Amino acid sequence: MYLIKKICCIGAGYVGGPTMAVFAKNCPDIEIEVVDINQIRINAWNSDDLTKLPVFEPGLPQIIKKVRGRNLNFSTNVSNSIREADMVFISVNTPIKEKGVGAGETSDLRWVESCARQISEIAEGHTIVVEKSTLPVKTAQTIKDILFSSNYQTSEKSFSVLSNPEFLSEGTAIRDLEEPDRVLIGGDDDEAIKALNDIYLNWIPQEKLIFTNLWSSELSKLTANAFLAQRISSINSISAICEVTGADIKDVSFAIGKDNRIGSKFLKSGPGFGGSCFKKDILNLVYLAKFYGLNEVAGYWRKVIEINSWQQKRIYEIVVEKLFGNLVDKKIAILGFSFKENTNDTRESPAISICRNLINEGAFLSINDEKVTEEDIEKSLKKDNFVYGFNKNEPCWEFQSNLYSAFENAHAVIILTSWDKYKAIDWERVSLSVKSPFWVFDTRSILDIKNIQDLGFNFWQLGFGNNN
Ligand code: UDX
Ligand code: ADP
């Protein structure tokens, strides 16, 4: 029987930080350390000012306040933490590979591999290694190969490898971790599985824990995300039909969601899915299918991504068309840059491609977001007009922390993220400072058309068939 007294989590990101905070809260007898090579991130996790945590997640600051310094610590001392741990979670970044074999299709495993090598060198006694990051199927085998073939292998050192995929959704991560629909543990070492199972039993009922082999666990994670993404592409494809036929996507979603077999979740049409997982996981599935010669399967899932990109392109083209085919010297207010509400994460945000395309047409963007910082936007959009081929010594976008300032002298506004604040905009106030004619583009279907049209604004809502 393995006794777990100390846990090390490698990677203090969107997954590692919140996950270990909830572990620490529910397992006061286990000492947990979250380690990262990024000193700035660790400093932010250790900040006295809880509004400065690197991840914005409702409910997280309250938990951090309770457990930090009690049984949860954040540190850059990776080696020391691995050495002392009975269980090590790998929770590092696994972006899509940019170069070489599988570029643009499969995950770049360099960070996972480096963790496995470090664990194999440094760990002492028996260590249970848990893969938490979303990974391509069979990555656990890579981790095993590295751990078990290590030059550092001695009789005092041994390992078990488990897959325990995260299903947390940003913005509701704490609830998802406290009350998950299920917890999946994949592996073949019964004692290691029991050790992880016992940790979860501190707050999760046994019936919610599911056990599979390693590969089923890894594939289940990819498949869950692929199915969710597929629902979004499906409803987005119908949104385009609504617009041309006079139907309303909100009514269609509601009507089909009432069918118990379909269910009402993940049927909101919008500018397409973003986030670090959906696209990456489908690409991994496509790559896996292609690798095994299952080209029809690969093509089927690839289409889900293609519809997603098409939806973003379609929105941008509609904006151009409505603004008389010309965006040069026009100011557009962009409301929302995160990939969805209640997160400061911009990875794969639909706002990135839509904004880039608008800037390419010559528009000046005034961007507001509730949690994303100007520095984060800068990483996705270059401010320099020359980059986009416009010979102007002026920036092509600005960040506006004040929502109403973003509207000043604007020709249009595009709502890209459904932050609550945008649902309660004072449109009369807006009407005093914008150009005329003024267009409101609502890609998240959060506005009431009547309020807008009464003020004489032009209004376009995604999936709404009575757009003028
Ligand atoms: C997702 C999975 O939900 C989670 O289980 C997994 O562990 C990680 O990936 P996340 O990326 O945080 O979580 O966000 P999610 O809430 O799933 O939304 C993903 C994207 O889909 C967002 O851009 C969101 O705006 C979009 N979306 C979601 C829709 O467009 N319509 C919907 O009905 C639901
Ligand atoms: P996720 O959304 O999966 O949590 P993030 O990119 O938010 O991904 O976080 C991953 C973290 O893992 C980053 O902060 C990165 O610095 C850290 N990391 C990557 N490789 C290592 C490593 N070898 N040792 C420690 N930390 C690492």
Short mmCIF file of C-alpha atoms and ligand atoms in Angstrom, two decimals:
data_model
loop_
_atom_site.label_atom_id
_atom_site.label_comp_id
_atom_site.label_asym_id
_atom_site.label_seq_id
_atom_site.Cartn_x
_atom_site.Cartn_y
_atom_site.Cartn_z
CA MET A 1 0.00 0.00 0.00
CA TYR A 2 1.35 3.42 -0.94
CA LEU A 3 0.97 6.16 1.63
CA ILE A 4 0.73 9.61 0.08
CA LYS A 5 2.01 12.33 2.38
CA LYS A 6 3.55 14.70 -0.14
CA ILE A 7 2.40 15.67 -3.62
CA CYS A 8 4.39 17.64 -6.16
CA CYS A 9 2.60 19.20 -9.12
CA ILE A 10 4.86 20.29 -11.97
CA GLY A 11 3.29 23.24 -13.79
CA ALA A 12 1.55 26.16 -12.07
CA GLY A 13 -0.79 27.03 -14.93
CA TYR A 14 -4.53 27.04 -15.51
CA VAL A 15 -4.71 23.35 -14.66
CA GLY A 16 -2.05 22.82 -11.97
CA GLY A 17 -2.87 25.86 -9.81
CA PRO A 18 -6.65 25.46 -9.36
CA THR A 19 -6.47 21.64 -9.25
CA MET A 20 -3.94 21.58 -6.44
CA ALA A 21 -5.76 24.34 -4.56
CA VAL A 22 -8.86 22.12 -4.44
CA PHE A 23 -6.76 19.05 -3.54
CA ALA A 24 -5.14 21.00 -0.67
CA LYS A 25 -8.47 22.26 0.62
CA ASN A 26 -9.95 18.76 0.74
CA CYS A 27 -6.87 16.87 1.90
CA PRO A 28 -5.47 18.85 4.85
CA ASP A 29 -3.16 15.96 5.82
CA ILE A 30 -1.31 15.96 2.51
CA GLU A 31 1.42 18.51 1.86
CA ILE A 32 1.20 19.82 -1.67
CA GLU A 33 3.76 21.83 -3.58
CA VAL A 34 3.11 23.34 -7.01
CA VAL A 35 6.37 24.01 -8.82
CA ASP A 36 7.18 25.87 -12.01
CA ILE A 37 10.27 27.09 -13.83
CA ASN A 38 8.56 30.43 -14.38
CA GLN A 39 9.58 32.62 -11.44
CA ILE A 40 7.13 35.39 -12.36
CA ARG A 41 4.23 32.95 -12.27
CA ILE A 42 5.28 31.53 -8.92
CA ASN A 43 5.67 35.04 -7.50
CA ALA A 44 2.14 35.81 -8.66
CA TRP A 45 0.80 32.67 -6.97
CA ASN A 46 2.57 33.79 -3.79
CA SER A 47 1.32 37.36 -4.03
CA ASP A 48 -0.36 38.82 -0.92
CA ASP A 49 -2.77 40.58 -3.23
CA LEU A 50 -5.13 37.77 -4.24
CA THR A 51 -6.39 39.76 -7.25
CA LYS A 52 -2.89 39.24 -8.72
CA LEU A 53 -3.05 35.44 -8.97
CA PRO A 54 -1.92 34.37 -12.47
CA VAL A 55 -5.21 32.64 -13.16
CA PHE A 56 -8.55 34.38 -12.82
CA GLU A 57 -11.04 31.81 -11.61
CA PRO A 58 -14.15 32.54 -9.55
CA GLY A 59 -13.79 31.08 -6.02
CA LEU A 60 -10.03 30.47 -6.36
CA PRO A 61 -8.75 33.39 -4.24
CA GLN A 62 -10.87 32.27 -1.28
CA ILE A 63 -9.39 28.76 -1.41
CA ILE A 64 -5.84 30.06 -1.87
CA LYS A 65 -6.30 32.30 1.16
CA LYS A 66 -7.30 29.29 3.24
CA VAL A 67 -4.68 26.74 2.13
CA ARG A 68 -1.60 28.67 1.02
CA GLY A 69 1.08 28.30 3.65
CA ARG A 70 -1.02 25.61 5.38
CA ASN A 71 -0.62 22.58 3.10
CA LEU A 72 -0.18 24.27 -0.28
CA ASN A 73 3.00 25.97 -1.40
CA PHE A 74 4.22 27.44 -4.68
CA SER A 75 7.90 27.27 -5.49
CA THR A 76 10.51 27.16 -8.25
CA ASN A 77 12.49 24.49 -6.48
CA VAL A 78 11.38 21.73 -8.85
CA SER A 79 14.09 19.20 -7.97
CA ASN A 80 13.59 19.38 -4.25
CA SER A 81 9.85 18.99 -4.59
CA ILE A 82 10.16 15.95 -6.88
CA ARG A 83 12.68 14.34 -4.52
CA GLU A 84 10.37 14.56 -1.52
CA ALA A 85 7.12 13.65 -3.27
CA ASP A 86 5.25 10.35 -3.09
CA MET A 87 3.10 11.39 -6.03
CA VAL A 88 4.03 13.76 -8.89
CA PHE A 89 1.44 15.31 -11.19
CA ILE A 90 2.62 16.42 -14.62
CA SER A 91 0.63 19.50 -15.50
CA VAL A 92 2.79 21.31 -17.99
CA ASN A 93 1.95 22.97 -21.29
CA THR A 94 1.43 20.73 -24.32
CA PRO A 95 0.80 23.07 -27.26
CA ILE A 96 0.55 21.91 -30.86
CA LYS A 97 3.94 21.28 -32.47
CA GLU A 98 5.10 24.13 -34.66
CA LYS A 99 7.86 22.44 -36.66
CA GLY A 100 8.86 19.06 -38.06
CA VAL A 101 6.96 15.78 -38.09
CA GLY A 102 3.35 16.30 -37.03
CA ALA A 103 3.69 20.10 -37.08
CA GLY A 104 0.30 21.77 -36.73
CA GLU A 105 -1.26 18.44 -35.82
CA THR A 106 0.14 16.77 -32.76
CA SER A 107 1.19 18.03 -29.33
CA ASP A 108 4.69 19.20 -28.65
CA LEU A 109 5.79 16.89 -25.88
CA ARG A 110 9.13 18.50 -25.08
CA TRP A 111 7.94 19.80 -21.69
CA VAL A 112 6.39 16.48 -20.71
CA GLU A 113 9.51 14.61 -21.75
CA SER A 114 11.72 16.97 -19.82
CA CYS A 115 9.58 16.42 -16.71
CA ALA A 116 9.77 12.64 -17.11
CA ARG A 117 13.55 12.82 -17.41
CA GLN A 118 13.84 15.04 -14.37
CA ILE A 119 11.58 12.78 -12.32
CA SER A 120 13.52 9.68 -13.33
CA GLU A 121 16.75 11.32 -12.25
CA ILE A 122 15.65 12.93 -9.02
CA ALA A 123 12.79 10.94 -7.50
CA GLU A 124 13.51 8.79 -4.47
CA GLY A 125 11.71 5.66 -3.25
CA HIS A 126 8.47 4.73 -4.97
CA THR A 127 6.89 7.59 -6.93
CA ILE A 128 3.47 7.56 -8.55
CA VAL A 129 3.59 9.74 -11.67
CA VAL A 130 0.22 11.08 -12.77
CA GLU A 131 -0.32 12.64 -16.19
CA LYS A 132 -2.77 15.47 -15.79
CA SER A 133 -2.11 17.57 -18.90
CA THR A 134 -4.17 16.63 -21.96
CA LEU A 135 -1.89 14.48 -24.03
CA PRO A 136 -1.95 12.44 -27.19
CA VAL A 137 -2.95 8.80 -26.69
CA LYS A 138 0.05 6.67 -25.74
CA THR A 139 1.98 9.48 -24.07
CA ALA A 140 1.87 7.53 -20.83
CA GLN A 141 3.98 4.95 -22.65
CA THR A 142 6.57 7.62 -23.43
CA ILE A 143 6.64 8.61 -19.78
CA LYS A 144 6.94 4.96 -18.75
CA ASP A 145 9.73 4.31 -21.26
CA ILE A 146 11.73 7.21 -19.89
CA LEU A 147 11.12 6.36 -16.24
CA PHE A 148 11.71 2.62 -16.53
CA SER A 149 14.73 2.71 -18.84
CA SER A 150 16.48 5.41 -16.93
CA ASN A 151 20.19 5.19 -16.22
CA TYR A 152 19.30 6.41 -12.78
CA GLN A 153 17.10 3.36 -12.08
CA THR A 154 18.19 1.73 -8.83
CA SER A 155 16.66 -0.81 -6.52
CA GLU A 156 15.59 2.04 -4.19
CA LYS A 157 13.76 3.80 -6.96
CA SER A 158 10.54 2.68 -8.64
CA PHE A 159 7.60 4.22 -10.45
CA SER A 160 3.93 3.73 -11.30
CA VAL A 161 2.31 5.77 -14.08
CA LEU A 162 -1.35 6.81 -14.05
CA SER A 163 -3.49 8.90 -16.36
CA ASN A 164 -5.92 11.21 -14.58
CA PRO A 165 -7.20 13.67 -17.16
CA GLU A 166 -8.61 17.00 -16.10
CA PHE A 167 -12.11 17.93 -17.21
CA LEU A 168 -12.19 21.37 -15.68
CA SER A 169 -13.60 24.17 -17.69
CA GLU A 170 -12.11 27.62 -17.21
CA GLY A 171 -14.43 30.00 -15.41
CA THR A 172 -16.10 27.15 -13.54
CA ALA A 173 -12.93 25.26 -12.64
CA ILE A 174 -13.51 25.29 -8.89
CA ARG A 175 -17.02 23.89 -9.17
CA ASP A 176 -15.83 21.33 -11.73
CA LEU A 177 -13.09 20.22 -9.35
CA GLU A 178 -15.25 20.21 -6.22
CA GLU A 179 -18.19 18.44 -7.87
CA PRO A 180 -17.00 16.70 -11.00
CA ASP A 181 -19.35 14.62 -13.16
CA ARG A 182 -16.71 11.90 -12.95
CA VAL A 183 -13.04 11.36 -12.20
CA LEU A 184 -11.17 9.11 -14.56
CA ILE A 185 -8.15 7.11 -13.44
CA GLY A 186 -6.30 5.07 -16.02
CA GLY A 187 -3.55 2.60 -15.21
CA ASP A 188 -2.60 -0.98 -14.50
CA ASP A 189 -1.03 -0.76 -11.06
CA ASP A 190 -3.86 -1.46 -8.61
CA GLU A 191 -2.03 -0.09 -5.60
CA ALA A 192 -1.21 3.19 -7.33
CA ILE A 193 -4.81 3.48 -8.53
CA LYS A 194 -6.01 2.89 -4.98
CA ALA A 195 -3.69 5.59 -3.65
CA LEU A 196 -5.11 8.19 -6.06
CA ASN A 197 -8.64 6.92 -5.54
CA ASP A 198 -8.25 7.38 -1.77
CA ILE A 199 -7.16 10.99 -2.24
CA TYR A 200 -10.30 11.77 -4.26
CA LEU A 201 -12.50 9.98 -1.71
CA ASN A 202 -11.83 12.90 0.63
CA TRP A 203 -14.51 14.84 -1.26
CA ILE A 204 -15.83 12.76 -4.14
CA PRO A 205 -18.17 9.77 -3.79
CA GLN A 206 -16.78 6.42 -4.94
CA GLU A 207 -19.45 5.99 -7.63
CA LYS A 208 -18.04 8.98 -9.52
CA LEU A 209 -14.59 7.41 -9.85
CA ILE A 210 -14.08 5.46 -13.07
CA PHE A 211 -11.18 3.10 -13.75
CA THR A 212 -9.82 2.15 -17.16
CA ASN A 213 -6.54 1.20 -18.73
CA LEU A 214 -4.12 4.00 -19.62
CA TRP A 215 -5.09 4.25 -23.28
CA SER A 216 -8.84 4.34 -22.67
CA SER A 217 -8.31 7.11 -20.16
CA GLU A 218 -6.21 9.19 -22.55
CA LEU A 219 -8.59 8.58 -25.46
CA SER A 220 -11.67 9.39 -23.34
CA LYS A 221 -10.28 12.82 -22.63
CA LEU A 222 -9.66 13.59 -26.30
CA THR A 223 -13.06 12.18 -27.25
CA ALA A 224 -14.95 14.18 -24.62
CA ASN A 225 -13.45 17.42 -25.89
CA ALA A 226 -13.94 16.42 -29.53
CA PHE A 227 -17.64 15.72 -28.89
CA LEU A 228 -18.14 19.05 -27.10
CA ALA A 229 -16.38 20.94 -29.89
CA GLN A 230 -18.40 19.05 -32.48
CA ARG A 231 -21.63 20.26 -30.88
CA ILE A 232 -20.43 23.85 -31.17
CA SER A 233 -19.47 23.45 -34.83
CA SER A 234 -22.80 21.75 -35.49
CA ILE A 235 -24.84 24.57 -33.99
CA ASN A 236 -22.63 27.20 -35.63
CA SER A 237 -23.21 25.61 -39.02
CA ILE A 238 -26.96 25.89 -38.37
CA SER A 239 -26.57 29.54 -37.30
CA ALA A 240 -25.56 30.37 -40.87
CA ILE A 241 -28.68 28.63 -42.19
CA CYS A 242 -30.82 30.61 -39.73
CA GLU A 243 -29.44 33.89 -41.01
CA VAL A 244 -30.38 33.17 -44.61
CA THR A 245 -33.75 31.55 -43.96
CA GLY A 246 -35.28 33.81 -41.31
CA ALA A 247 -35.00 31.32 -38.42
CA ASP A 248 -33.49 32.26 -35.05
CA ILE A 249 -30.67 30.07 -33.73
CA LYS A 250 -31.70 30.75 -30.11
CA ASP A 251 -35.12 29.21 -30.80
CA VAL A 252 -33.60 26.28 -32.69
CA SER A 253 -31.10 25.57 -29.87
CA PHE A 254 -33.86 25.75 -27.29
CA ALA A 255 -36.16 23.49 -29.27
CA ILE A 256 -33.60 20.77 -29.96
CA GLY A 257 -32.13 21.00 -26.45
CA LYS A 258 -35.51 20.00 -25.02
CA ASP A 259 -34.97 16.55 -26.51
CA ASN A 260 -33.49 14.56 -23.64
CA ARG A 261 -31.34 12.61 -26.03
CA ILE A 262 -29.70 15.80 -27.28
CA GLY A 263 -29.70 17.85 -24.05
CA SER A 264 -29.43 21.61 -23.78
CA LYS A 265 -25.74 22.12 -23.00
CA PHE A 266 -23.12 23.29 -25.50
CA LEU A 267 -25.69 24.48 -27.99
CA LYS A 268 -24.92 28.20 -27.90
CA SER A 269 -23.84 29.48 -31.26
CA GLY A 270 -21.07 32.04 -31.22
CA PRO A 271 -17.80 33.05 -32.87
CA GLY A 272 -16.46 29.51 -32.50
CA PHE A 273 -14.70 27.61 -29.78
CA GLY A 274 -11.39 28.77 -28.35
CA GLY A 275 -9.35 27.68 -25.37
CA SER A 276 -6.26 25.59 -25.07
CA CYS A 277 -7.94 22.19 -25.41
CA PHE A 278 -10.60 21.78 -28.08
CA LYS A 279 -8.56 22.47 -31.20
CA LYS A 280 -5.49 20.75 -29.86
CA ASP A 281 -7.37 17.65 -28.80
CA ILE A 282 -9.18 17.29 -32.12
CA LEU A 283 -5.90 17.76 -33.97
CA ASN A 284 -4.41 15.01 -31.85
CA LEU A 285 -7.36 12.78 -32.71
CA VAL A 286 -6.94 13.57 -36.41
CA TYR A 287 -3.24 12.79 -36.20
CA LEU A 288 -3.89 9.51 -34.42
CA ALA A 289 -6.51 8.48 -37.00
CA LYS A 290 -4.19 9.35 -39.88
CA PHE A 291 -1.32 7.49 -38.28
CA TYR A 292 -3.43 4.33 -38.27
CA GLY A 293 -4.62 4.92 -41.85
CA LEU A 294 -8.16 5.86 -40.77
CA ASN A 295 -8.44 8.71 -43.23
CA GLU A 296 -12.23 8.99 -43.16
CA VAL A 297 -12.15 9.30 -39.39
CA ALA A 298 -9.44 11.95 -39.64
CA GLY A 299 -11.44 13.90 -42.26
CA TYR A 300 -14.60 13.75 -40.16
CA TRP A 301 -12.98 15.37 -37.13
CA ARG A 302 -10.96 17.84 -39.17
CA LYS A 303 -14.22 19.25 -40.48
CA VAL A 304 -15.14 20.30 -36.92
CA ILE A 305 -12.11 22.58 -36.87
CA GLU A 306 -12.73 23.83 -40.40
CA ILE A 307 -16.28 24.93 -39.52
CA ASN A 308 -14.86 26.69 -36.47
CA SER A 309 -12.38 28.72 -38.54
CA TRP A 310 -15.04 29.37 -41.18
CA GLN A 311 -17.39 30.82 -38.56
CA GLN A 312 -14.74 33.34 -37.52
CA LYS A 313 -13.99 34.27 -41.12
CA ARG A 314 -17.69 34.57 -41.89
CA ILE A 315 -18.22 37.03 -39.01
CA TYR A 316 -15.37 39.24 -40.12
CA GLU A 317 -16.60 39.24 -43.72
CA ILE A 318 -20.12 40.23 -42.61
CA VAL A 319 -18.67 43.17 -40.66
CA VAL A 320 -16.75 44.33 -43.73
CA GLU A 321 -19.80 43.97 -45.96
CA LYS A 322 -22.11 45.88 -43.59
CA LEU A 323 -19.58 48.71 -43.25
CA PHE A 324 -19.77 49.38 -47.00
CA GLY A 325 -16.88 47.07 -47.85
CA ASN A 326 -14.33 49.43 -46.35
CA LEU A 327 -12.73 49.57 -42.90
CA VAL A 328 -9.93 52.03 -43.63
CA ASP A 329 -10.11 54.95 -41.19
CA LYS A 330 -12.93 53.31 -39.27
CA LYS A 331 -12.88 52.68 -35.55
CA ILE A 332 -14.43 49.51 -34.24
CA ALA A 333 -15.02 48.81 -30.55
CA ILE A 334 -14.19 45.20 -29.65
CA LEU A 335 -15.89 43.96 -26.52
CA GLY A 336 -14.18 40.89 -25.14
CA PHE A 337 -10.86 39.29 -25.98
CA SER A 338 -10.80 36.19 -23.75
CA PHE A 339 -11.99 32.97 -25.43
CA LYS A 340 -15.06 32.99 -23.19
CA GLU A 341 -16.38 34.85 -20.17
CA ASN A 342 -15.00 34.47 -16.64
CA THR A 343 -11.44 33.74 -17.68
CA ASN A 344 -8.38 35.83 -18.52
CA ASP A 345 -7.19 33.17 -20.96
CA THR A 346 -6.82 34.21 -24.61
CA ARG A 347 -5.43 30.96 -26.02
CA GLU A 348 -7.12 30.22 -29.39
CA SER A 349 -9.63 32.98 -28.69
CA PRO A 350 -11.86 33.68 -31.71
CA ALA A 351 -11.10 37.36 -31.04
CA ILE A 352 -7.54 36.86 -32.28
CA SER A 353 -8.35 35.88 -35.86
CA ILE A 354 -11.32 38.23 -36.14
CA CYS A 355 -9.28 41.21 -34.89
CA ARG A 356 -6.31 40.36 -37.11
CA ASN A 357 -8.56 40.27 -40.16
CA LEU A 358 -10.23 43.57 -39.25
CA ILE A 359 -6.86 45.24 -38.79
CA ASN A 360 -5.75 43.81 -42.13
CA GLU A 361 -8.69 45.64 -43.71
CA GLY A 362 -7.42 48.91 -42.21
CA ALA A 363 -9.69 49.21 -39.16
CA PHE A 364 -8.57 50.78 -35.89
CA LEU A 365 -9.71 48.67 -32.93
CA SER A 366 -10.50 49.86 -29.44
CA ILE A 367 -10.43 46.72 -27.31
CA ASN A 368 -12.03 46.22 -23.92
CA ASP A 369 -12.01 43.10 -21.76
CA GLU A 370 -12.94 42.47 -18.15
CA LYS A 371 -9.83 40.44 -17.27
CA VAL A 372 -7.42 40.21 -20.20
CA THR A 373 -4.54 42.68 -19.94
CA GLU A 374 -3.09 44.87 -22.67
CA GLU A 375 0.16 42.87 -22.47
CA ASP A 376 -1.70 39.64 -23.21
CA ILE A 377 -3.46 41.18 -26.21
CA GLU A 378 -0.11 42.45 -27.42
CA LYS A 379 1.16 38.86 -27.57
CA SER A 380 -1.55 38.05 -30.15
CA LEU A 381 -1.89 41.35 -32.03
CA LYS A 382 0.97 43.54 -33.07
CA LYS A 383 0.24 47.23 -32.55
CA ASP A 384 2.40 48.33 -35.42
CA ASN A 385 0.38 49.36 -38.49
CA PHE A 386 3.31 48.60 -40.79
CA VAL A 387 3.09 44.91 -39.90
CA TYR A 388 -0.31 44.83 -41.58
CA GLY A 389 0.88 46.79 -44.61
CA PHE A 390 -0.58 50.16 -43.61
CA ASN A 391 2.02 52.88 -43.79
CA LYS A 392 0.87 54.85 -40.80
CA ASN A 393 2.94 55.86 -37.85
CA GLU A 394 0.05 55.12 -35.55
CA PRO A 395 -0.92 51.97 -33.69
CA CYS A 396 -3.75 49.93 -35.19
CA TRP A 397 -5.41 49.11 -31.89
CA GLU A 398 -5.66 50.42 -28.37
CA PHE A 399 -6.67 48.90 -25.07
CA GLN A 400 -9.53 50.63 -23.29
CA SER A 401 -10.11 49.66 -19.69
CA ASN A 402 -13.13 51.95 -19.68
CA LEU A 403 -15.91 50.31 -21.65
CA TYR A 404 -17.56 53.55 -22.74
CA SER A 405 -14.31 55.12 -23.94
CA ALA A 406 -14.02 52.26 -26.46
CA PHE A 407 -17.17 53.59 -28.14
CA GLU A 408 -16.00 57.17 -28.64
CA ASN A 409 -16.25 58.04 -32.35
CA ALA A 410 -16.63 54.38 -33.26
CA HIS A 411 -18.41 53.23 -36.42
CA ALA A 412 -19.30 49.84 -35.00
CA VAL A 413 -19.03 47.54 -32.01
CA ILE A 414 -18.49 43.78 -32.04
CA ILE A 415 -19.30 41.73 -28.96
CA LEU A 416 -16.98 38.72 -28.91
CA THR A 417 -17.15 37.53 -25.30
CA SER A 418 -20.27 37.37 -23.16
CA TRP A 419 -19.03 39.15 -20.04
CA ASP A 420 -22.01 40.13 -17.84
CA LYS A 421 -21.06 43.78 -18.09
CA TYR A 422 -21.80 43.78 -21.82
CA LYS A 423 -25.35 42.60 -21.16
CA ALA A 424 -26.04 45.78 -19.23
CA ILE A 425 -24.57 48.44 -21.52
CA ASP A 426 -26.25 51.83 -21.34
CA TRP A 427 -26.95 52.17 -25.07
CA GLU A 428 -28.37 55.65 -24.72
CA ARG A 429 -25.05 56.78 -23.30
CA VAL A 430 -23.29 55.00 -26.16
CA SER A 431 -25.49 56.77 -28.72
CA LEU A 432 -24.10 60.15 -27.61
CA SER A 433 -20.54 59.38 -28.63
CA VAL A 434 -20.62 57.12 -31.69
CA LYS A 435 -20.65 57.83 -35.43
CA SER A 436 -23.72 57.47 -37.51
CA PRO A 437 -24.67 55.12 -39.06
CA PHE A 438 -23.55 52.85 -36.22
CA TRP A 439 -23.50 49.06 -36.35
CA VAL A 440 -23.84 46.67 -33.43
CA PHE A 441 -22.59 43.14 -34.12
CA ASP A 442 -23.56 40.68 -31.42
CA THR A 443 -21.77 37.36 -31.99
CA ARG A 444 -22.81 35.94 -28.59
CA SER A 445 -26.56 36.67 -28.80
CA ILE A 446 -26.59 38.53 -25.49
CA LEU A 447 -28.34 41.75 -26.53
CA ASP A 448 -31.98 42.60 -26.82
CA ILE A 449 -32.55 43.73 -30.37
CA LYS A 450 -35.36 46.14 -29.45
CA ASN A 451 -33.19 48.27 -27.14
CA ILE A 452 -30.66 48.71 -29.88
CA GLN A 453 -32.95 49.35 -32.81
CA ASP A 454 -35.05 51.91 -30.90
CA LEU A 455 -31.94 54.08 -30.77
CA GLY A 456 -31.61 53.97 -34.52
CA PHE A 457 -28.58 51.67 -34.54
CA ASN A 458 -28.12 48.97 -37.15
CA PHE A 459 -28.05 45.57 -35.53
CA TRP A 460 -26.69 42.19 -36.58
CA GLN A 461 -26.95 39.17 -34.33
CA LEU A 462 -25.34 35.85 -35.10
CA GLY A 463 -27.87 33.24 -36.23
CA PHE A 464 -30.74 35.71 -36.28
CA GLY A 465 -32.68 35.52 -39.50
CA ASN A 466 -34.21 38.97 -39.37
CA ASN A 467 -30.94 40.87 -39.50
CA ASN A 468 -31.24 43.92 -41.71
C1 UDX B 1 -12.89 22.62 -22.19
C2 UDX B 1 -13.73 21.45 -21.65
O1 UDX B 1 -15.07 21.92 -21.40
C3 UDX B 1 -13.10 20.88 -20.39
O2 UDX B 1 -13.83 19.76 -19.93
C4 UDX B 1 -11.67 20.48 -20.71
O3 UDX B 1 -11.04 19.91 -19.62
C5 UDX B 1 -10.88 21.67 -21.23
O4 UDX B 1 -11.54 22.20 -22.40
P1 UDX B 1 -12.63 25.19 -21.63
O5 UDX B 1 -11.71 25.23 -22.81
O6 UDX B 1 -12.21 25.85 -20.37
O7 UDX B 1 -12.95 23.67 -21.25
O8 UDX B 1 -13.99 25.89 -22.06
P2 UDX B 1 -15.46 25.47 -22.49
O9 UDX B 1 -16.41 25.99 -21.52
O10 UDX B 1 -15.56 24.04 -22.83
O11 UDX B 1 -15.64 26.35 -23.81
C6 UDX B 1 -14.80 26.19 -24.93
C7 UDX B 1 -15.20 27.14 -26.02
O12 UDX B 1 -16.47 26.80 -26.56
C8 UDX B 1 -15.32 28.61 -25.59
O13 UDX B 1 -14.71 29.41 -26.57
C9 UDX B 1 -16.80 28.86 -25.51
O14 UDX B 1 -17.17 30.19 -25.74
C10 UDX B 1 -17.30 27.94 -26.62
N1 UDX B 1 -18.70 27.52 -26.43
C11 UDX B 1 -19.04 26.72 -25.37
C12 UDX B 1 -19.67 27.89 -27.36
O15 UDX B 1 -19.38 28.59 -28.34
N2 UDX B 1 -20.95 27.44 -27.19
C13 UDX B 1 -21.33 26.66 -26.14
O16 UDX B 1 -22.52 26.31 -26.06
C14 UDX B 1 -20.35 26.29 -25.20
P1 ADP B 2 -2.26 24.47 -18.64
O1 ADP B 2 -3.40 25.26 -19.22
O2 ADP B 2 -2.19 23.07 -19.20
O3 ADP B 2 -2.21 24.52 -17.16
P2 ADP B 2 -0.17 26.50 -18.79
O4 ADP B 2 0.61 26.91 -19.98
O5 ADP B 2 -1.15 27.46 -18.18
O6 ADP B 2 -0.91 25.14 -19.21
O7 ADP B 2 0.82 26.04 -17.62
C1 ADP B 2 1.85 25.15 -17.79
C2 ADP B 2 3.02 25.57 -16.87
O8 ADP B 2 3.99 24.53 -16.88
C3 ADP B 2 3.74 26.86 -17.28
O9 ADP B 2 3.66 27.80 -16.23
C4 ADP B 2 5.21 26.40 -17.52
O10 ADP B 2 6.16 27.35 -17.09
C5 ADP B 2 5.28 25.14 -16.68
N1 ADP B 2 6.33 24.21 -17.09
C6 ADP B 2 6.60 23.72 -18.32
N2 ADP B 2 7.63 22.85 -18.30
C7 ADP B 2 8.05 22.78 -17.01
C8 ADP B 2 9.08 22.06 -16.32
N3 ADP B 2 9.89 21.21 -16.97
N4 ADP B 2 9.22 22.24 -15.00
C9 ADP B 2 8.40 23.09 -14.32
N5 ADP B 2 7.41 23.80 -14.91
C10 ADP B 2 7.23 23.66 -16.23
#
